[in-house]
Short mmCIF file of C-alpha atoms in Angstrom, two decimals:
data_model
loop_
_atom_site.label_atom_id
_atom_site.label_comp_id
_atom_site.label_asym_id
_atom_site.label_seq_id
_atom_site.Cartn_x
_atom_site.Cartn_y
_atom_site.Cartn_z
CA MET J 1 146.57 -24.69 144.18
CA ASP J 2 149.62 -25.56 146.27
CA THR J 3 151.49 -23.02 144.66
CA LEU J 4 149.17 -20.07 145.09
CA ASN J 5 148.77 -21.19 148.71
CA LEU J 6 152.42 -20.67 149.13
CA THR J 7 152.75 -17.69 147.25
CA LEU J 8 149.86 -15.92 149.18
CA ALA J 9 151.39 -17.03 152.61
CA ALA J 10 154.76 -15.68 151.40
CA THR J 11 153.02 -12.39 150.91
CA LEU J 12 150.39 -12.16 153.64
CA GLY J 13 152.04 -13.99 156.26
CA GLU J 14 150.60 -17.17 158.07
CA VAL J 15 147.66 -16.57 159.89
CA GLY J 16 148.29 -15.83 163.54
CA ALA J 17 152.09 -15.40 162.85
CA PRO J 18 153.56 -12.76 164.70
CA VAL J 19 155.02 -9.96 162.64
CA ALA J 20 158.65 -8.81 163.79
CA PRO J 21 158.44 -4.83 164.58
CA THR J 22 160.32 -2.88 161.90
CA ALA J 23 163.29 -0.53 162.65
CA VAL J 24 160.92 2.28 162.23
CA ASP J 25 158.69 1.04 164.78
CA GLN J 26 161.18 0.37 167.57
CA HIS J 27 162.63 4.03 166.70
CA ASP J 28 159.11 5.49 167.38
CA ASP J 29 158.53 2.92 170.53
CA ALA J 30 161.73 4.35 171.76
CA ALA J 31 160.96 8.06 170.97
CA ASP J 32 157.84 7.68 172.89
CA LEU J 33 159.36 6.24 175.82
CA THR J 34 161.80 9.05 176.03
CA ARG J 35 159.19 11.82 175.75
CA TRP J 36 156.88 9.90 178.66
CA ARG J 37 160.22 9.74 180.61
CA ASP J 38 160.81 13.07 180.34
CA LEU J 39 157.59 14.15 181.07
CA VAL J 40 157.45 12.13 184.34
CA ALA J 41 160.75 13.61 185.44
CA GLN J 42 159.14 16.91 184.44
CA ILE J 43 156.26 16.40 186.64
CA GLY J 44 158.09 15.28 189.63
CA ALA J 45 160.58 18.04 189.51
CA GLU J 46 157.61 20.86 189.03
CA ILE J 47 155.90 19.43 192.09
CA ALA J 48 158.90 18.84 194.06
CA ALA J 49 160.27 22.42 194.16
CA PRO J 50 157.56 24.40 195.47
CA LEU J 51 156.78 21.60 198.23
CA THR J 52 160.41 21.88 199.19
CA ALA J 53 160.21 25.54 199.72
CA ALA J 54 157.17 25.00 201.69
CA LEU J 55 158.50 22.40 203.88
CA GLU J 56 161.63 25.08 204.46
CA ARG J 57 158.99 27.61 205.59
CA VAL J 58 157.24 24.99 207.89
CA THR J 59 160.57 23.91 209.38
CA THR J 60 161.27 27.57 210.15
CA LEU J 61 157.60 27.98 211.60
CA THR J 62 158.05 25.10 213.52
CA ALA J 63 161.49 26.09 214.89
CA THR J 64 160.69 29.85 215.79
CA GLY J 65 156.45 29.50 216.29
CA ARG J 66 156.20 32.59 214.01
CA ILE J 67 155.46 33.21 210.76
CA ASP J 68 154.67 36.76 209.14
CA ARG J 69 151.86 37.62 206.62
CA ALA J 70 154.15 38.20 203.76
CA GLY J 71 155.55 34.40 204.76
CA LEU J 72 152.24 32.95 205.28
CA ARG J 73 151.23 34.01 201.47
CA SER J 74 154.05 32.58 199.93
CA LEU J 75 153.53 29.18 201.64
CA ARG J 76 150.03 29.36 200.29
CA HIS J 77 151.35 29.99 196.94
CA GLU J 78 153.79 27.36 196.98
CA ILE J 79 151.47 24.47 198.00
CA GLU J 80 148.94 25.94 195.55
CA LEU J 81 151.72 25.53 192.65
CA ALA J 82 152.19 22.13 193.97
CA ARG J 83 148.49 21.10 193.90
CA ASN J 84 148.11 22.45 190.77
CA ALA J 85 151.01 20.54 189.19
CA GLY J 86 149.32 17.54 190.70
CA MET J 87 145.95 18.39 189.02
CA ILE J 88 147.55 19.27 185.48
CA CYS J 89 149.10 15.53 185.87
CA GLN J 90 145.74 13.96 186.33
CA GLN J 91 144.42 16.15 183.44
CA LEU J 92 147.36 14.88 181.35
CA SER J 93 146.91 11.43 182.20
CA ARG J 94 143.08 11.44 181.18
CA LEU J 95 144.24 12.92 177.76
CA ALA J 96 146.87 10.45 177.30
CA ALA J 97 144.45 7.59 178.10
CA GLY J 98 141.80 8.85 175.43
CA ARG J 99 139.24 8.84 178.71
CA VAL J 100 137.72 12.37 177.62
CA ALA J 101 134.26 12.04 176.20
CA GLN J 102 133.45 14.63 173.60
CA SER J 103 130.23 16.32 172.48
CA HIS J 104 130.77 18.10 169.51
CA GLU J 105 128.58 21.28 169.05
CA ARG J 106 128.87 24.50 167.43
CA VAL J 107 130.69 26.90 169.62
CA HIS J 108 131.61 30.85 169.42
CA LEU J 109 135.12 30.45 169.44
CA THR J 110 135.37 34.78 170.21
CA HIS J 111 132.79 34.77 172.51
CA THR J 112 134.23 31.93 174.60
CA LEU J 113 137.60 33.48 174.53
CA GLN J 114 136.04 36.92 175.78
CA SER J 115 134.28 34.89 178.51
CA VAL J 116 137.44 33.22 179.60
CA LEU J 117 139.13 36.58 179.79
CA ALA J 118 136.20 38.46 181.91
CA HIS J 119 136.39 35.53 184.28
CA ARG J 120 139.82 35.93 184.73
CA THR J 121 140.56 39.48 184.86
CA ARG J 122 141.10 39.87 188.55
CA GLU J 123 143.82 36.87 188.18
CA LEU J 124 145.57 38.61 185.47
CA GLN J 125 145.50 42.06 186.83
CA ALA J 126 146.96 40.54 190.24
CA ARG J 127 149.87 38.84 187.98
CA GLY J 128 150.38 42.35 186.56
CA SER J 129 149.49 40.73 182.85
CA GLN J 130 148.40 42.79 180.19
CA VAL J 131 146.32 41.22 177.32
CA ARG J 132 145.74 42.74 174.00
CA GLN J 133 142.81 41.68 171.93
CA THR J 134 142.14 41.89 168.04
CA LEU J 135 139.20 39.27 167.67
CA GLN J 136 136.95 38.83 164.63
CA PRO J 137 133.87 36.67 165.01
CA VAL J 138 134.64 32.83 164.59
CA GLU J 139 132.56 29.74 165.11
CA VAL J 140 133.74 26.37 165.20
CA ILE J 141 132.74 22.55 165.90
CA ALA J 142 134.32 21.37 169.27
CA ASP J 143 133.67 20.06 172.54
CA ALA J 144 132.84 23.15 174.69
CA PRO J 145 134.07 22.44 178.00
CA LEU J 146 137.45 20.80 176.32
CA LEU J 147 137.80 24.40 174.32
CA PHE J 148 137.14 26.06 177.74
CA GLY J 149 140.12 24.35 179.44
CA LEU J 150 141.95 24.74 176.32
CA LEU J 151 141.79 28.50 176.42
CA ASN J 152 142.28 28.51 180.13
CA ALA J 153 145.60 26.41 179.68
CA LEU J 154 147.00 29.00 176.99
CA LEU J 155 146.17 32.01 179.60
CA ASP J 156 147.87 30.11 182.16
CA TRP J 157 150.91 29.20 179.81
CA ALA J 158 151.18 32.89 178.66
CA SER J 159 150.79 34.42 181.89
CA ALA J 160 153.53 32.67 183.64
CA CYS J 161 156.00 32.79 180.64
CA ALA J 162 155.32 36.40 179.34
CA HIS J 163 157.77 39.39 180.19
CA GLY J 164 155.50 41.65 178.44
CA PRO J 165 152.24 42.16 176.97
CA ILE J 166 150.17 39.35 175.36
CA GLU J 167 148.70 39.64 172.17
CA LEU J 168 145.59 37.55 171.33
CA ILE J 169 144.14 37.16 167.81
CA ILE J 170 141.27 35.49 166.17
CA ASP J 171 140.57 35.59 162.43
CA THR J 172 140.22 33.22 159.81
CA LYS J 173 142.78 32.15 157.26
CA PRO J 174 141.97 33.23 153.41
CA TRP J 175 142.46 29.54 152.11
CA PRO J 176 141.72 26.86 153.50
CA ALA J 177 139.13 29.09 155.37
CA TYR J 178 140.16 27.89 158.94
CA GLY J 179 139.56 29.62 162.23
CA ARG J 180 142.83 30.93 163.82
CA LEU J 181 143.80 31.65 167.17
CA VAL J 182 147.12 33.55 167.51
CA CYS J 183 148.89 34.30 171.29
CA ARG J 184 152.21 36.31 170.99
CA PHE J 185 154.09 37.60 173.87
CA PRO J 186 157.92 38.11 174.72
CA HIS J 187 159.55 35.12 176.43
CA ARG J 188 162.42 37.16 177.57
CA PRO J 189 163.02 40.77 178.67
CA LEU J 190 162.81 42.86 175.83
CA ASP J 191 165.78 44.81 176.77
CA GLU J 192 168.00 41.73 176.67
CA ALA J 193 170.58 41.55 173.66
CA ALA J 194 169.10 40.25 170.39
CA GLY J 195 170.86 38.31 167.66
CA ILE J 196 174.39 36.83 168.03
CA GLY J 197 174.91 35.58 171.58
CA ALA J 198 171.20 36.26 172.43
CA PRO J 199 170.28 33.61 175.26
CA PRO J 200 167.99 30.57 173.89
CA PRO J 201 164.45 30.15 174.46
CA SER J 202 163.57 29.73 178.12
CA ALA J 203 163.04 26.39 179.59
CA GLU J 204 160.00 27.75 181.21
CA LEU J 205 158.25 27.48 177.90
CA ASP J 206 158.33 24.01 178.13
CA ASN J 207 156.54 23.83 181.41
CA ILE J 208 154.05 21.34 182.34
CA VAL J 209 151.19 23.93 181.63
CA TRP J 210 152.55 23.82 178.04
CA ARG J 211 152.13 20.03 177.82
CA LEU J 212 148.74 20.18 178.94
CA LEU J 213 148.14 22.79 176.21
CA GLU J 214 149.89 20.53 173.63
CA HIS J 215 147.92 17.44 174.57
CA THR J 216 144.57 19.49 174.53
CA ALA J 217 144.86 20.87 171.34
CA HIS J 218 145.59 17.48 169.87
CA ALA J 219 142.42 16.20 171.72
CA VAL J 220 140.36 19.13 169.93
CA GLY J 221 141.82 18.07 166.66
CA LEU J 222 143.74 21.66 166.30
CA THR J 223 146.74 22.09 164.22
CA GLN J 224 149.55 23.72 166.27
CA LYS J 225 152.58 25.72 165.64
CA ARG J 226 155.19 27.62 167.68
CA GLU J 227 157.44 29.84 166.35
CA ILE J 228 160.24 32.06 168.34
CA GLU J 229 160.61 35.19 166.71
CA GLY J 230 163.84 36.96 168.78
CA ALA J 231 162.74 37.92 172.01
CA TYR J 232 158.83 36.60 171.08
CA VAL J 233 157.08 33.45 170.63
CA ARG J 234 154.09 33.17 168.63
CA LEU J 235 151.81 30.23 168.89
CA THR J 236 149.24 29.51 166.10
CA LEU J 237 146.40 27.37 166.77
CA GLU J 238 144.22 26.41 163.63
CA PHE J 239 140.48 24.94 163.77
CA PRO J 240 140.00 22.81 160.93
CA ARG J 241 136.14 22.47 161.79
CA THR J 242 135.28 26.26 161.29
CA ILE J 243 131.47 27.09 160.48
CA ASN J 244 131.60 28.93 157.12
CA PRO J 245 128.97 31.43 157.48
CA LEU J 246 128.73 31.64 153.57
CA LEU J 247 127.45 28.06 153.65
CA ASP J 248 124.28 27.04 154.86
CA GLU J 249 123.40 23.92 157.48
CA ALA J 250 122.92 21.72 154.39
CA ALA J 251 126.35 22.34 153.02
CA MET J 252 127.95 21.37 156.19
CA PRO J 253 130.51 18.56 155.71
CA ALA J 254 128.88 15.24 156.61
CA THR J 255 131.31 14.43 159.31
CA LEU J 256 130.17 17.25 161.24
CA GLU J 257 126.82 16.29 161.33
CA ARG J 258 127.47 13.37 162.49
CA ASP J 259 129.66 14.42 165.29
CA PHE J 260 127.08 17.54 166.16
CA SER J 261 125.35 17.11 169.52
CA ASP J 262 123.98 19.28 172.08
CA SER J 263 124.31 16.86 174.97
CA VAL J 264 125.88 18.21 177.80
CA ASN J 265 125.37 15.20 180.26
CA SER J 266 129.06 13.57 179.53
CA LYS J 267 130.84 16.69 179.15
CA PRO J 268 134.32 16.74 181.29
CA LEU J 269 134.78 19.23 184.24
CA ALA J 270 138.12 18.04 185.12
CA GLY J 271 140.17 21.07 186.21
CA SER J 272 137.22 23.56 187.26
CA HIS J 273 137.74 25.53 190.15
CA VAL J 274 135.17 25.60 192.81
CA LEU J 275 134.92 27.65 196.27
CA VAL J 276 132.76 26.02 198.82
CA VAL J 277 131.79 28.53 201.57
CA SER J 278 130.57 26.48 204.51
CA ALA J 279 131.20 26.83 208.30
CA ARG J 280 130.19 23.45 209.03
CA ARG J 281 132.58 20.52 208.71
CA ASP J 282 129.91 17.86 207.82
CA THR J 283 128.76 19.92 205.08
CA ARG J 284 132.23 20.31 203.59
CA THR J 285 132.72 16.56 204.00
CA GLN J 286 129.52 15.99 202.00
CA VAL J 287 130.73 18.19 199.33
CA ARG J 288 134.09 16.75 199.26
CA GLU J 289 132.82 13.10 198.71
CA ALA J 290 129.88 13.94 196.39
CA VAL J 291 132.44 15.51 193.71
CA LYS J 292 135.47 13.30 194.46
CA HIS J 293 135.09 11.56 191.10
CA MET J 294 134.79 14.90 189.05
CA GLY J 295 138.34 15.77 189.08
CA LEU J 296 137.47 19.22 190.57
CA VAL J 297 139.95 21.78 192.07
CA LEU J 298 138.14 22.30 195.30
CA ASP J 299 138.95 24.99 197.98
CA PHE J 300 136.99 25.84 201.42
CA VAL J 301 136.27 28.87 203.37
CA GLY J 302 134.22 29.44 206.66
CA SER J 303 132.70 32.96 205.98
CA ILE J 304 131.78 35.79 203.68
CA GLU J 305 134.76 37.93 204.18
CA GLU J 306 136.93 34.92 203.65
CA ALA J 307 135.45 34.39 200.40
CA PHE J 308 135.78 38.34 199.67
CA GLU J 309 139.39 37.95 200.42
CA PHE J 310 139.83 34.59 198.38
CA CYS J 311 138.18 36.17 195.26
CA GLN J 312 140.36 39.59 195.18
CA ASP J 313 143.44 37.52 193.35
CA GLY J 314 141.03 35.45 191.01
CA LEU J 315 137.78 34.01 190.74
CA PRO J 316 136.91 29.98 190.77
CA ASN J 317 134.62 28.93 188.09
CA ALA J 318 131.96 28.33 190.76
CA ILE J 319 130.85 29.10 194.34
CA VAL J 320 129.08 26.87 196.38
CA ILE J 321 127.37 28.42 199.62
CA GLU J 322 125.31 27.41 202.50
CA THR J 323 122.17 29.42 202.39
CA VAL J 324 122.44 30.12 206.19
CA LEU J 325 125.48 32.23 205.38
CA LYS J 326 123.69 34.40 202.84
CA GLY J 327 123.48 38.27 203.96
CA ALA J 328 124.11 41.62 202.86
CA ARG J 329 127.85 41.03 202.31
CA PHE J 330 127.08 38.07 200.23
CA LYS J 331 124.62 39.97 197.95
CA GLN J 332 127.76 42.53 197.67
CA LEU J 333 129.90 39.77 196.59
CA ALA J 334 127.71 38.25 194.14
CA SER J 335 126.78 41.68 192.57
CA GLU J 336 130.49 42.57 192.19
CA ILE J 337 131.39 39.12 190.42
CA ARG J 338 127.88 39.19 188.36
CA ASN J 339 129.38 42.82 187.28
CA GLU J 340 132.38 41.23 185.83
CA VAL J 341 131.01 37.82 184.73
CA PRO J 342 127.33 37.98 184.22
CA ASP J 343 126.92 34.05 184.06
CA PHE J 344 128.87 33.29 186.74
CA VAL J 345 127.55 30.12 188.74
CA PHE J 346 126.40 30.18 192.35
CA ILE J 347 124.95 27.10 194.00
CA GLU J 348 123.32 27.37 197.11
CA ILE J 349 123.19 24.31 199.69
CA ASP J 350 119.49 25.15 201.38
CA GLU J 351 118.03 23.43 204.38
CA GLN J 352 114.96 22.39 202.80
CA GLY J 353 113.39 22.79 199.26
CA ALA J 354 113.66 20.61 196.32
CA ASP J 355 116.56 18.28 195.41
CA PHE J 356 118.01 20.41 192.68
CA GLN J 357 116.42 24.03 191.34
CA ILE J 358 118.38 25.49 187.96
CA SER J 359 119.21 29.00 188.00
CA SER J 360 117.12 29.78 185.39
CA ILE J 361 114.01 29.53 187.20
CA SER J 362 115.35 30.74 190.36
CA GLN J 363 114.77 34.37 191.50
CA THR J 364 118.24 34.87 192.78
CA GLY J 365 119.41 33.58 189.39
CA HIS J 366 121.45 30.89 191.86
CA ALA J 367 120.84 27.24 191.51
CA ARG J 368 119.96 25.44 194.52
CA VAL J 369 120.45 22.05 196.01
CA SER J 370 119.01 20.33 199.12
CA ARG J 371 121.02 20.02 202.15
CA ASN J 372 119.85 16.37 202.29
CA ALA J 373 120.53 15.49 198.38
CA ILE J 374 124.13 17.06 198.43
CA MET J 375 125.41 13.45 197.48
CA SER J 376 122.98 12.91 194.77
CA ALA J 377 122.10 16.12 193.07
CA LEU J 378 125.37 18.37 193.57
CA PRO J 379 127.40 16.83 191.09
CA SER J 380 124.33 17.22 188.29
CA ALA J 381 123.87 20.55 189.49
CA LEU J 382 127.63 21.65 188.79
CA VAL J 383 127.61 19.67 185.55
CA TYR J 384 124.48 21.92 184.42
CA GLU J 385 125.36 25.15 185.49
CA LEU J 386 129.05 24.92 184.57
CA THR J 387 128.29 23.54 181.22
CA ARG J 388 125.82 26.21 180.34
CA ALA J 389 127.87 28.78 181.61
CA MET J 390 130.68 27.84 179.33
#
């Protein structure tokens, strides 16, 4: 018996005894540390660069007391770049820490991409980005808001790096029958020499938006492959959890049935962009406090005219507006937006009425939140309306 015990102890190790890390483990730890160190340095650089440019403009403004419209537009753009980098950093932190609660459901990938493209038409046009679509109908099992965030990150990355038209393709591989999303665009000007002596791929391809795209694709459970084809870059995302229309629900893999859920209460909205139209400081403060835990990007304007100007270059994901500011100009703005994005989210802050009225039972198609219930009801209203629209 003693011999047997000694043999087991030698084979399995004494209970509670520390196991020395292997050379492979140490190599992996060192590689992970290097990747995170590089990522932190990259985030710092991408936040510092636009802030440095903005600070120079502010210094000039302080010295001269003047700034023209173009300079003001550039200042706003630089501040927005820094803010967006900070928001991406927060999203990366959540993904890396595994704090994203997912609710898997059946999602139409093609319709979701078309919705994202419709939502961002103004912004893409303002950037001069041309998108060519070849889309077959494909349904997948995924967390809808996380997929929505992935597609937005894909557009952010492509539109920032493309030097020509962006091609988007959705189809299904013959075997295995996985849904596939392909994004292809020139990453450098096409008139640059190709072949021997051609410049290497631009470092811009590995910006922090790409890091967010990588981590989000991993969280969704996708297989990703990025290839350089001369002046073009090609990203392929494969969806292992693809609905096969030839199979009935009973033939679905058991793992999908276990994960399937219609719940929307825990879906993350981090990174969603909300424009608040309010002329009153106390209302702005209440809104900011009510949603500060949600990871939203908030912008505030004080009038409908300012909202018009704000939306010219791109639409937010939702508009929250005080009912007292509604009028003919707001109806015009809402009509123009709904013509582009039929399910766009509007939430009115009413002086009276119920704590929260959903959009589907409202005569205007807008959700309503009582002014006295902003703190308690506005977060729920945003969760319900934004996840419904995704």
